[in-house]
PDB file of C-alpha atoms in Angstrom:
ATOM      1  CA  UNK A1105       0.000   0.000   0.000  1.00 85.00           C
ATOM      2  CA  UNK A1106       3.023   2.618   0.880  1.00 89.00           C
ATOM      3  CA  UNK A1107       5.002   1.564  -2.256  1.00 90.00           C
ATOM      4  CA  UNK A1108       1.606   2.083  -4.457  1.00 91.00           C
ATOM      5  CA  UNK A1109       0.832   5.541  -2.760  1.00 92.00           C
ATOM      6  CA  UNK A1110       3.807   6.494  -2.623  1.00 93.00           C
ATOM      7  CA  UNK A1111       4.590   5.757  -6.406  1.00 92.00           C
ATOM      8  CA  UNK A1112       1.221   7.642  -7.171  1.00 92.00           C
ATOM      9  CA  UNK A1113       2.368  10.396  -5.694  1.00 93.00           C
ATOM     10  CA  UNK A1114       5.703  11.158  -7.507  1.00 91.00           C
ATOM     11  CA  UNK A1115       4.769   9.983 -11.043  1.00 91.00           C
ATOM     12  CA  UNK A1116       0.837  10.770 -11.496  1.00 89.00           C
ATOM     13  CA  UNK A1117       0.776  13.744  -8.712  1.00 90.00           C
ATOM     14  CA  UNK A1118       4.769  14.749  -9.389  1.00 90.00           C
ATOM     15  CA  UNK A1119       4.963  15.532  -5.694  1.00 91.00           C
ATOM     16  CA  UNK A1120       8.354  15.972  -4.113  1.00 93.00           C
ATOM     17  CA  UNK A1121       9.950  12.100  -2.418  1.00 93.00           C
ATOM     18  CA  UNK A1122       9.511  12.812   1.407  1.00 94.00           C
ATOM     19  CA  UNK A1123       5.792  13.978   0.897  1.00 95.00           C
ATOM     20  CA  UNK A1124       5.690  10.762  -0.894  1.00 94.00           C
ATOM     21  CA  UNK A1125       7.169   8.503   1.360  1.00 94.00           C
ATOM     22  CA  UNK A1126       5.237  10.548   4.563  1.00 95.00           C
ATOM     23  CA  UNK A1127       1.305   9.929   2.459  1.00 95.00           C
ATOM     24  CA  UNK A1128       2.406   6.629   1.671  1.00 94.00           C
ATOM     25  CA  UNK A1129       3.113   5.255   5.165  1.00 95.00           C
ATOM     26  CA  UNK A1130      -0.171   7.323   6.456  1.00 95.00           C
ATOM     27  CA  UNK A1131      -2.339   5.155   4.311  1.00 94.00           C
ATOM     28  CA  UNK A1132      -0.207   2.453   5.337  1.00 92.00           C
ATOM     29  CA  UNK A1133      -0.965   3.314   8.789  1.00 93.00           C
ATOM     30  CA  UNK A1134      -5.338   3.218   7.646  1.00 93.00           C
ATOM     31  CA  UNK A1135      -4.866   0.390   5.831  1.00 88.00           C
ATOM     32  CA  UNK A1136      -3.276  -1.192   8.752  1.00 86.00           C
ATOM     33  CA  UNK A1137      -6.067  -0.062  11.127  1.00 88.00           C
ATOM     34  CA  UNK A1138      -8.520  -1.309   8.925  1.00 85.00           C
ATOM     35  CA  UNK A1139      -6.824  -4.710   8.514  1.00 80.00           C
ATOM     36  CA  UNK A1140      -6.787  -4.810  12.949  1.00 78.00           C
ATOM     37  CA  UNK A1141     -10.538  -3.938  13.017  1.00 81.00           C
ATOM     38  CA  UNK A1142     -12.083  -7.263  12.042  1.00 80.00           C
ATOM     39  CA  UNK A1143      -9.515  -9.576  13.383  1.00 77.00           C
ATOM     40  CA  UNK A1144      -9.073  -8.402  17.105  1.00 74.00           C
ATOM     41  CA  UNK A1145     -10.982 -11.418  18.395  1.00 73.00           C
ATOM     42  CA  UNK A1146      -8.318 -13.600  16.797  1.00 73.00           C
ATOM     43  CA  UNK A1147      -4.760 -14.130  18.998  1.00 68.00           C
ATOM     44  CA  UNK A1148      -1.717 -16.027  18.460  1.00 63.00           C
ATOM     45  CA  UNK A1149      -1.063 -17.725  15.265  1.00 65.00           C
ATOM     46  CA  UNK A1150      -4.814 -17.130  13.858  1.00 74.00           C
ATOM     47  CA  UNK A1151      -3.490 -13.080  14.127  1.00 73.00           C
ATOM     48  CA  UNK A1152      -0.368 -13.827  11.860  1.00 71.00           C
ATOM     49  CA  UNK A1153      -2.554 -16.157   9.587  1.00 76.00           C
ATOM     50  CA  UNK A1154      -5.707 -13.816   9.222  1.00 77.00           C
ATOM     51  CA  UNK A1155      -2.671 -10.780   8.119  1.00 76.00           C
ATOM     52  CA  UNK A1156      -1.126 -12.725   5.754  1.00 74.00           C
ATOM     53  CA  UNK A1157      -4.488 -13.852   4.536  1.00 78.00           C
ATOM     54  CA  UNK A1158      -5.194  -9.829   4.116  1.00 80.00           C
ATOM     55  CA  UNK A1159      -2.149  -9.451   2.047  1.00 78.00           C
ATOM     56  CA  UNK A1160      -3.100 -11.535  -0.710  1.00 78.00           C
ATOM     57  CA  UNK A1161      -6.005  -9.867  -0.769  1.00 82.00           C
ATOM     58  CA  UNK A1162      -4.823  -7.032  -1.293  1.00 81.00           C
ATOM     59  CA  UNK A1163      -2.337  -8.065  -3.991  1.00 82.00           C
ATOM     60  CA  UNK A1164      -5.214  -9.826  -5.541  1.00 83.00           C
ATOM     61  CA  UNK A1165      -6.860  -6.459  -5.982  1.00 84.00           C
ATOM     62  CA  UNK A1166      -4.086  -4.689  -6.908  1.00 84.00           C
ATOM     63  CA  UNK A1167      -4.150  -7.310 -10.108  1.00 86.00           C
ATOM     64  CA  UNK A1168      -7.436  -5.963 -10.872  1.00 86.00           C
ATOM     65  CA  UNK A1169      -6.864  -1.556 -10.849  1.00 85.00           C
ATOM     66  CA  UNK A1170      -6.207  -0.404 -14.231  1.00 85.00           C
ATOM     67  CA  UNK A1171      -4.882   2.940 -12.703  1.00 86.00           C
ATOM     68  CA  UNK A1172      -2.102   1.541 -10.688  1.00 86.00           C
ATOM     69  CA  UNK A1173      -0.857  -1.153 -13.914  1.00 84.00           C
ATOM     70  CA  UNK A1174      -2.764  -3.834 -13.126  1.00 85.00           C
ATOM     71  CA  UNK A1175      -0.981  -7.220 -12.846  1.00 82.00           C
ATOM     72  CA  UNK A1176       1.998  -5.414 -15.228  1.00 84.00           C
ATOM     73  CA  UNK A1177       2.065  -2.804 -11.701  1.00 84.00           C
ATOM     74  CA  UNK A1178       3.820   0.557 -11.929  1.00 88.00           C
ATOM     75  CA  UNK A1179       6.934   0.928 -14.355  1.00 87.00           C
ATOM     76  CA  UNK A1180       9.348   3.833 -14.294  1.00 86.00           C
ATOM     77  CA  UNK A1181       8.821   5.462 -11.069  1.00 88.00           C
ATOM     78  CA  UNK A1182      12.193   7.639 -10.489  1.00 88.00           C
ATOM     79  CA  UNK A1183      15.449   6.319  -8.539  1.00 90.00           C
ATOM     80  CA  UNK A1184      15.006   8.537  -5.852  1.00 91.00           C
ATOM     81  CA  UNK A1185      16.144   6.023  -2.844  1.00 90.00           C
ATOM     82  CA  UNK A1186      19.556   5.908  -2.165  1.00 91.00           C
ATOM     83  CA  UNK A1187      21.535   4.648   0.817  1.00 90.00           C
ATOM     84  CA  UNK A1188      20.920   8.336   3.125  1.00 92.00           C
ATOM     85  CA  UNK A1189      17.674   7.850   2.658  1.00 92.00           C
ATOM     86  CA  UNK A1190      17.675   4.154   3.705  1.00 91.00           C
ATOM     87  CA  UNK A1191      20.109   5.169   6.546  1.00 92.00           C
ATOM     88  CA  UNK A1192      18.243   8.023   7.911  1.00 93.00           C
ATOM     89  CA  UNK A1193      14.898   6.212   7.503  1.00 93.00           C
ATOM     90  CA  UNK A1194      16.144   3.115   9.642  1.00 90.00           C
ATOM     91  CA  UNK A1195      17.599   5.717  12.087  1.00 91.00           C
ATOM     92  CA  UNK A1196      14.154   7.532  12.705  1.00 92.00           C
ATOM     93  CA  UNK A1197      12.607   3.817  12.773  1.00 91.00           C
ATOM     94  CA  UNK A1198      14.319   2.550  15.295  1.00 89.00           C
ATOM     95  CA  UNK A1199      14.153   5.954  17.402  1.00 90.00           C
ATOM     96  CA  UNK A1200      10.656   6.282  17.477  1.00 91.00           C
ATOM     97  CA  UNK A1201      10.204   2.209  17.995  1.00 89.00           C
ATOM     98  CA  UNK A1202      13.058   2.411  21.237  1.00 87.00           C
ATOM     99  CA  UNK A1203      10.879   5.669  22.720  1.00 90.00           C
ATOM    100  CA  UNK A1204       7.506   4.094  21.978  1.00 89.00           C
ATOM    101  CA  UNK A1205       8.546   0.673  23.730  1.00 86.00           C
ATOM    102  CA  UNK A1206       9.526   3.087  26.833  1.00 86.00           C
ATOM    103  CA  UNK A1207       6.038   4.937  27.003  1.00 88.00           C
ATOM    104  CA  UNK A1208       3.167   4.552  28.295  1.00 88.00           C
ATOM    105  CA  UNK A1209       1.254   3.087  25.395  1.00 87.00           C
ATOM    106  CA  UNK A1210       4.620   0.962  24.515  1.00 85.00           C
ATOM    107  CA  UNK A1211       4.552  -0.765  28.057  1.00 89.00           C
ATOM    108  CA  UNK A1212       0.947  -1.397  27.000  1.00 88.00           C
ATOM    109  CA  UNK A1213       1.661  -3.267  24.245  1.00 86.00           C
ATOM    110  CA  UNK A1214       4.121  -5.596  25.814  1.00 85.00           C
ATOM    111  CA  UNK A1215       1.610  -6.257  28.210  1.00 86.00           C
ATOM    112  CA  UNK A1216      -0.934  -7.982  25.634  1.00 84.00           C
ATOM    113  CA  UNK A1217       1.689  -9.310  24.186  1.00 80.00           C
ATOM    114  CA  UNK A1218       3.183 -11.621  27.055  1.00 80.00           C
ATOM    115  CA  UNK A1219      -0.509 -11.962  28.126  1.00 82.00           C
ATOM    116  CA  UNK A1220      -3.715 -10.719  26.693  1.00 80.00           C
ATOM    117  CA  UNK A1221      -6.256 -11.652  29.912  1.00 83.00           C
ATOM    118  CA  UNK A1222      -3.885 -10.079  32.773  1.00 86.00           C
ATOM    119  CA  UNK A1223      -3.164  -7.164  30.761  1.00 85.00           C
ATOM    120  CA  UNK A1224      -6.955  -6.410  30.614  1.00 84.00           C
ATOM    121  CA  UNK A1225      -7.289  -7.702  34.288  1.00 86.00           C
ATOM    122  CA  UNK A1226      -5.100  -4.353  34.634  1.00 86.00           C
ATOM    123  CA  UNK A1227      -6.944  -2.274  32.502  1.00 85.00           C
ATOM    124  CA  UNK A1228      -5.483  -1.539  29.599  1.00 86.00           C
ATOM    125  CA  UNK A1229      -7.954  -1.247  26.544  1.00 86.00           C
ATOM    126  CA  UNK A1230      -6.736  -4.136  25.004  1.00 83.00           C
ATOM    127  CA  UNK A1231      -8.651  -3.230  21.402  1.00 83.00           C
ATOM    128  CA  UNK A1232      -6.762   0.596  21.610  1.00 86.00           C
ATOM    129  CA  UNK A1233      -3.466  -1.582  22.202  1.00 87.00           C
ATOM    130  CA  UNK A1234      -4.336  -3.676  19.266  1.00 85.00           C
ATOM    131  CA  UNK A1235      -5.200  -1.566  16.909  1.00 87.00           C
ATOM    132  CA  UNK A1236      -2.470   0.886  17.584  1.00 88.00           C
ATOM    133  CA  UNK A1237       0.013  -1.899  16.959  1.00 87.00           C
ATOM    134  CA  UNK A1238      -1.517  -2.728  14.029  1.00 86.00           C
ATOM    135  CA  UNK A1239      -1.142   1.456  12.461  1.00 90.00           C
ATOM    136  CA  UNK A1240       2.264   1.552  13.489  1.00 90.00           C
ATOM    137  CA  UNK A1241       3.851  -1.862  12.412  1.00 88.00           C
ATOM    138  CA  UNK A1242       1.713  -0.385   9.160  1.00 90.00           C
ATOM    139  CA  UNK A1243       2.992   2.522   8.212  1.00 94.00           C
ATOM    140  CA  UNK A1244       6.622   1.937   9.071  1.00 92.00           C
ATOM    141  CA  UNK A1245       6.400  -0.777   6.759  1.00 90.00           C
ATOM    142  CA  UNK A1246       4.214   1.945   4.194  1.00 93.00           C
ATOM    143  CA  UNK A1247       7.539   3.662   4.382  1.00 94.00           C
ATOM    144  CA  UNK A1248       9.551   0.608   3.528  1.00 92.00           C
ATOM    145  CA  UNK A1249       7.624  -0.006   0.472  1.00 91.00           C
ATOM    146  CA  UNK A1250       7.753   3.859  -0.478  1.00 93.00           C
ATOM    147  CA  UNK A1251      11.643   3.244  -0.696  1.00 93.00           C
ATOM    148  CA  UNK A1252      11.230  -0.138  -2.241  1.00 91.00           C
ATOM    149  CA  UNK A1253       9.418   1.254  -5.353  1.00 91.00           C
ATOM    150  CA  UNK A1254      11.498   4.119  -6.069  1.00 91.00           C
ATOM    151  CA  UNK A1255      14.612   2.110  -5.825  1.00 90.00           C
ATOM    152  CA  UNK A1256      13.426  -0.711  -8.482  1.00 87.00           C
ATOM    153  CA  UNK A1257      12.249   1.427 -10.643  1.00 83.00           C
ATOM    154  CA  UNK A1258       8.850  -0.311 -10.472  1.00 84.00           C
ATOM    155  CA  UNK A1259       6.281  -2.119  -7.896  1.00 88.00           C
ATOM    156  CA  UNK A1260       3.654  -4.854  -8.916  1.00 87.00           C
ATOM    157  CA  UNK A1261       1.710  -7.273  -6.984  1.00 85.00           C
ATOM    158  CA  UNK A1262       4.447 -10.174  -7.253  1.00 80.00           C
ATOM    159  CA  UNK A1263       6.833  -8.046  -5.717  1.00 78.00           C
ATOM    160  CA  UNK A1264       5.050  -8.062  -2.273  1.00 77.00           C
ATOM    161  CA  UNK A1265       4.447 -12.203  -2.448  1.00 73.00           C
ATOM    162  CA  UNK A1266       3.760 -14.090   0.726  1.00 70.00           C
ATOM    163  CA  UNK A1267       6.998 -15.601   0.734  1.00 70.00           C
ATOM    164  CA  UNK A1268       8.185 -11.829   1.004  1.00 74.00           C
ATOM    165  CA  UNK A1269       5.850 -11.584   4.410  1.00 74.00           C
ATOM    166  CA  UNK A1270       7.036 -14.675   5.424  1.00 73.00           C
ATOM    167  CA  UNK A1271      10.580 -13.447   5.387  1.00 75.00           C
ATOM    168  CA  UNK A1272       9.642 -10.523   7.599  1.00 79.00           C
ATOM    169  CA  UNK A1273       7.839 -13.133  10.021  1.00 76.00           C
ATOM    170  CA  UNK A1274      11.012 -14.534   9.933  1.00 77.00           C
ATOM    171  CA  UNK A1275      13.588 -12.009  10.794  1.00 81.00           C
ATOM    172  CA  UNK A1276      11.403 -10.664  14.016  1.00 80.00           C
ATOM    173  CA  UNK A1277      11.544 -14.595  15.244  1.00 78.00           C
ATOM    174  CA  UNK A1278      14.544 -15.489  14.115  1.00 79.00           C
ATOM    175  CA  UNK A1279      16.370 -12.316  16.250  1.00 80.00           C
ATOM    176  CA  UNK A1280      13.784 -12.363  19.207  1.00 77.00           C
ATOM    177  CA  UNK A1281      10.060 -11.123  19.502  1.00 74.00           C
ATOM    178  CA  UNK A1282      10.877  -9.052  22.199  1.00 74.00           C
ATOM    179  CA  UNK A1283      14.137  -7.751  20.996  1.00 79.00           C
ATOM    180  CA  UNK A1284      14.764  -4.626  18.151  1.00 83.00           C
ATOM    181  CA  UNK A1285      18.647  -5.217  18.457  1.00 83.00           C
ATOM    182  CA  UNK A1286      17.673  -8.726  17.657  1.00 82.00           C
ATOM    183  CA  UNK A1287      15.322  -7.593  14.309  1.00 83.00           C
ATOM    184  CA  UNK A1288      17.920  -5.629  12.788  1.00 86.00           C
ATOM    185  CA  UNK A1289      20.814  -8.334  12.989  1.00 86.00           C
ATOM    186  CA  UNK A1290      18.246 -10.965  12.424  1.00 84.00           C
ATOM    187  CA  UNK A1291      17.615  -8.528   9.348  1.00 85.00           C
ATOM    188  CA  UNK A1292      21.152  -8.030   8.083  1.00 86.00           C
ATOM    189  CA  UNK A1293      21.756 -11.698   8.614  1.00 83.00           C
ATOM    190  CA  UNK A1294      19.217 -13.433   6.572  1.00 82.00           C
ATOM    191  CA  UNK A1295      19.586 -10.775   3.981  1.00 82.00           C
ATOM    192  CA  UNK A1296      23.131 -11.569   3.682  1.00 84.00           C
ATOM    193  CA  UNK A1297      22.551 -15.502   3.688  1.00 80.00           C
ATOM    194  CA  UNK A1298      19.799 -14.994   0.596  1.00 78.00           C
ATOM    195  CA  UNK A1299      22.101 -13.308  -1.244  1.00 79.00           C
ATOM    196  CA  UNK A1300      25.756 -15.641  -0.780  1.00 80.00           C
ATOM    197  CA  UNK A1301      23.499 -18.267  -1.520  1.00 76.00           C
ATOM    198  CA  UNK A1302      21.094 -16.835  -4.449  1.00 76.00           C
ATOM    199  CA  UNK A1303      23.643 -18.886  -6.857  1.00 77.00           C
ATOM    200  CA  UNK A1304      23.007 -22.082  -5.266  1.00 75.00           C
ATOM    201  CA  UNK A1305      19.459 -22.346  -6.830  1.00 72.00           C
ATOM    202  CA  UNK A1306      16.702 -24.736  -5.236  1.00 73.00           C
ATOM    203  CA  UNK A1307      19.870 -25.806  -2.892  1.00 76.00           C
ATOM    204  CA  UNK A1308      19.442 -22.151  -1.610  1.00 72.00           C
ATOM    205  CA  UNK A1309      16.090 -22.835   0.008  1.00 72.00           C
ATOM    206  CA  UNK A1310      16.936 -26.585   1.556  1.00 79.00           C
ATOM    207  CA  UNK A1311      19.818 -24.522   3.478  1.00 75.00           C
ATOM    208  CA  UNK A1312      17.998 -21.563   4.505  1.00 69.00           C
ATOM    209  CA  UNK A1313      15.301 -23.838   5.919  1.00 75.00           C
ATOM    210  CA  UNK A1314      17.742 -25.633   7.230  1.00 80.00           C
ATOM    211  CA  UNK A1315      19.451 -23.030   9.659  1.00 75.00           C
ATOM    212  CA  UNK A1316      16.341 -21.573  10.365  1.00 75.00           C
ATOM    213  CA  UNK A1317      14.866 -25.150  11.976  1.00 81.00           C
ATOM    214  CA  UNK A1318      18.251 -25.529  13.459  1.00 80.00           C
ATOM    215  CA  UNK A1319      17.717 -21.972  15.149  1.00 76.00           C
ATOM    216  CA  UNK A1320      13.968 -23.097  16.195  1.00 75.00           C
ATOM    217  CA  UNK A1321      14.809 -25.533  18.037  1.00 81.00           C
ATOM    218  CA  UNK A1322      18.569 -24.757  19.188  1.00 78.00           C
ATOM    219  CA  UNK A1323      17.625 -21.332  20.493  1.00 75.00           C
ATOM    220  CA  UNK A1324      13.600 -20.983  20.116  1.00 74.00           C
ATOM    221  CA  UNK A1325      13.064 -17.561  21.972  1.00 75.00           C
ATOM    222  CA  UNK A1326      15.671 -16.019  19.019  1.00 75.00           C
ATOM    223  CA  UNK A1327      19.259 -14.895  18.891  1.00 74.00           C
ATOM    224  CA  UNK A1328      18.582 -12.316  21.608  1.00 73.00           C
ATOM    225  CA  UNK A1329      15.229 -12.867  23.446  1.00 71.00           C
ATOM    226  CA  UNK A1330      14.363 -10.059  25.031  1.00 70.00           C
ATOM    227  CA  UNK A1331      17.699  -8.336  25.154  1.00 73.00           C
ATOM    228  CA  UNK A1332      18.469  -4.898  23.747  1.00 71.00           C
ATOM    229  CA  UNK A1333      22.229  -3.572  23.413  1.00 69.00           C
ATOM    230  CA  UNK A1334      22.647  -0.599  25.365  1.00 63.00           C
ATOM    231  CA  UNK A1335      25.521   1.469  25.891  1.00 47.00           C
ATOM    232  CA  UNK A1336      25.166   1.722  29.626  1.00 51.00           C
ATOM    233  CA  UNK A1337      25.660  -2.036  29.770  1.00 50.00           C
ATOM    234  CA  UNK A1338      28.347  -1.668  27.710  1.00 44.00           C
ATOM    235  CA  UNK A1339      29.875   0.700  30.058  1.00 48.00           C
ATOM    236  CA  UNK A1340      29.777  -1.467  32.863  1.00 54.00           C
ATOM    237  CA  UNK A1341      31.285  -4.052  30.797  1.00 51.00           C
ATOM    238  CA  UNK A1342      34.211  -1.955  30.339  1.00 54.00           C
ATOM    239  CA  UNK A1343      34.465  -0.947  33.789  1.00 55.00           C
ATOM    240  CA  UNK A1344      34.055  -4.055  35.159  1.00 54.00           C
ATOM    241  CA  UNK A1345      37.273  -5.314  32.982  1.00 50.00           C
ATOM    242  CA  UNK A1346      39.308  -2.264  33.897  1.00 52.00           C
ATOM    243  CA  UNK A1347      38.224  -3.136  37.602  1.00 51.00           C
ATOM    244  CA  UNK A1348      39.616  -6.434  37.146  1.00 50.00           C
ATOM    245  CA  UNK A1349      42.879  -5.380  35.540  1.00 51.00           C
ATOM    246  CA  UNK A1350      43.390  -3.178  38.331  1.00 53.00           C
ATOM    247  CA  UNK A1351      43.212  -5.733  40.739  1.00 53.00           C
TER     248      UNK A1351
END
C-alpha cells in the first residue's frame, strides 16, 4: 500500500519524495487499522494467519486496478532512494520504535503481548493496544515499500508475495520477539545468507530452511530474546574489565 501511494504520488501527482514517502506510510498506517478492526478477536497464530491472509487480498486487488498497472504494476517510477535515505529512515525507525517501547502506550503493548487476559485484568484497553500496533507496524512498513518502489524502478503485486511476508515473520523470530537489536541483525543476517546463496538455486532454500529449523529448536526464543544492546551495559562491561585489571 506505501510503495503504491507512494509511487502515485511522484509519477501521477509529481509531488516531491519525502511527501511521498510521509502519504504513503499514512495510508499504510489506515490500511493497517482497517486490517486490525475485524480480526481483534483472533490471537496467536490465527493473528499472523488472518494478516497474511489480508495481504493476498490485497495483492489480488491490486491485479485488478487499471490505474495503478494492473498485474503489469507501476513501471518507471524515479530512482530517488539511495543509501541516506535508507540510513536516515532506519535511524528515525528505530528511534521512534526504542521511545515508543519506553512509554506509556509501549509498556501497553508488551503487556498484551506476554498476556492478553492479565493485561486487561489491569486495565489496559486491550482493542486501543491492538489496533495501535496494528497502524504503526503499518505505516513503518508503508515507508519501507515507499523506498522499495522508487529504488526498483517499479512495484507490482508479485513483488510483495507471501513468501516476502514470510521473510519478515522470519527475521522478528529469528532475532527475538521481544528484541529490536535482535530484528535488525536478524535482518542483516538473513539478507546476507539470501544473497551468498542466491547462486546455489533450489539448494538455496533446503539450506535456509535448514538453519532456520536448526535456530527453532537450538535457540527458540531467538538470537537475543528479550535483550536490547545498550551502551550503559556496555559501560559497565568496560568498567568491570578495567576493575579487574586493576586488581
Amino acid at each position: 500500500v506505501g510503495g503504491y501511494v507512494a509511487a502515485i504520488m511522484t509519477m501521477k501527482l509529481h509531488q516531491p519524495f519525502l511527501l511521498a514517502i510521509i502519504v504513503g506510510a499514512l495510508a499504510a498506517a489506515l490500511a493497517g487499522v482497517i486490517i486490525g478492526l475485524p480480526t481483534l478477536r483472533l490471537k496467536g497464530d490465527y493473528l499472523a494467519i488472518a494478516t497474511l491472509g489480508f495481504g493476498e487480498i490485497v495483492k489480488g486487488a491490486a491485479n485488478n486496478i487499471d490505474y495503478i498497472g494492473g498485474a503489469a504494476g507501476m513501471i518507471g517510477i524515479s530512482r530517488l532512494t539511495n543509501w541516506t535515505w535508507l540510513y536516515v529512515m532506519m535511524v528515525i525507525t528505530i528511534v521512534v520504535i526504542v521511545n515508543f517501547l519506553n512509554s506509556t502506550h509501549g509498556r501497553a503493548c508488551v503487556a498484551v503481548r506476554e498476556n492478553e487476559l492479565a493485561a486487561e485484568t489491569m486495565g489496559i484497553n486491550t482493542t486501543y493496544v491492538k489496533v495501535l500496533a496494528f497502524a504503526m507496524g503499518a505505516f513503518f512498513a508503508g515507508i519501507a515499500g515507499a523506498l522499495y518502489a522508487h529504488y526498483f524502478y517499479l512495484i507490482q503485486p508479485t513483488s510483495f508475495t507471501f513468501l516476502r511476508s514470510f521473510d519478515v515473520l522470519v527475521m522478528v523470530v529469528f532475532g527475538g520477539l521481544g528484541s529490536i537489536t535482535g530484528s535488525v541483525i536478524a535482518a542483516a543476517a538473513i539478507t546476507f545468507i539470501n544473497a551468498a546463496l542466491q547462486d546455489l538455486g533450489v539448494l538455496r532454500m533446503v539450506i535456509y530452511a535448514t538453519l532456520l529449523v536448526a535456530i527453532m529448536v537450538f535457540r527458540p526464543q531467538g538470537l537475543l530474546g528479550t535483550k536490547e544492546f545498550s551502551l550503559n551495559i556496555l559501560a559497565k562491561k568496560r568498567g568491570g574489565v578495567r576493575g579487574a585489571a586493576g586488581n
